[in-house]
Phi, psi and omega in degrees: 000117184270324182234165149241130179261140174238126179234135178186149179285154172307137180085002183280352183074023177297333180292333182280331172298313178297311184305320189275001164250341185311324187267014173295147179297339185270358188265132171288108181261018189283001172263011171287129172221146175295332176290340179258054176228152176216128177249138176217163178231048171293337174284354176070035182278339188092351184232125176291132183251153173286125182228329173248130179203153188075181181293124169255139182247093173207167179306133187088355183266167181303315187249071193285152163249148172293170179278334173259107183277353183293346176284354184237142183269175179304309179302319183288317176293324175298320185292325166299309176302321194274333189304320186280347182278144185298330188241145177300310176268125188304137173265017178161199186270132187261120177280119185249117177244128183211134164301324185291333173308332181306323184262010182225033185294312182299326179291319174297311180309318185284317178286325182235067182296334181277350187262128181288147175243124185263111179264128180244134182221138167218168184290157180306310184296309189295323180293313185294314182312305181297326179294320174295328181289323185284353175137354182040230181292353172274358172304129179266347172198132357290154176269102180244023185307315181294333187273308184279330172061309182202172183295327174301312180292325171299314186295324185288316181299310180306317181292321181291309176299321174297319182301319185287318177310308185298320176297317177295325180300315186275329185287318182264352173036070187269208183258120173283123184242148187259340180209165185294337173289325169296321180294317175307312177303307180301323181272357178062039177246159173294148175292142171291167179298161180303324180300348179252019170310130184221129174253112191296320178302316169304314180288353182056055170228160165242138188228133174227145171254121174247000000 
């Protein structure tokens, strides 16, 4: 298995889901750059925590994807997915995360039937509220200013992405997981250390692997 795909709307806390499996021994972390990180204290702990890390594949990013992935074939997508990683040959499984995956689950399933897709879902209002709390347009990475433009646009995109994610959730009837250790097991990767433990109910998110 070369990839793990992760799909979620902005504010779904999908970055926390990624972070808490990113340090599995089986993951290729060569997409890490200090400039590709973002710390925030949206949880109100008083300490800013690293929440965004590694490559994001969305309009406006270094490795952009179009909104409609059906215009790209597998070879073209793999070239985009592999570009941010430091090594030509993978040093582990590469986590590929993009908000636009949310609207393109069927195409990904068709082109990459062997690749697990992690769906992360929260309600529209919870997504928008969390995204604003995390810094909204002051978030320094990933930078989506040109794509999302303003809060009404962001709200509309979140609604569209969540609608399609829920459609895929019921269509593919995958495995619902309750924490990152179950997620690692479902993905057949080594579990991260206990310091990265995440209970999805406590985080107010739902996670499924299809």
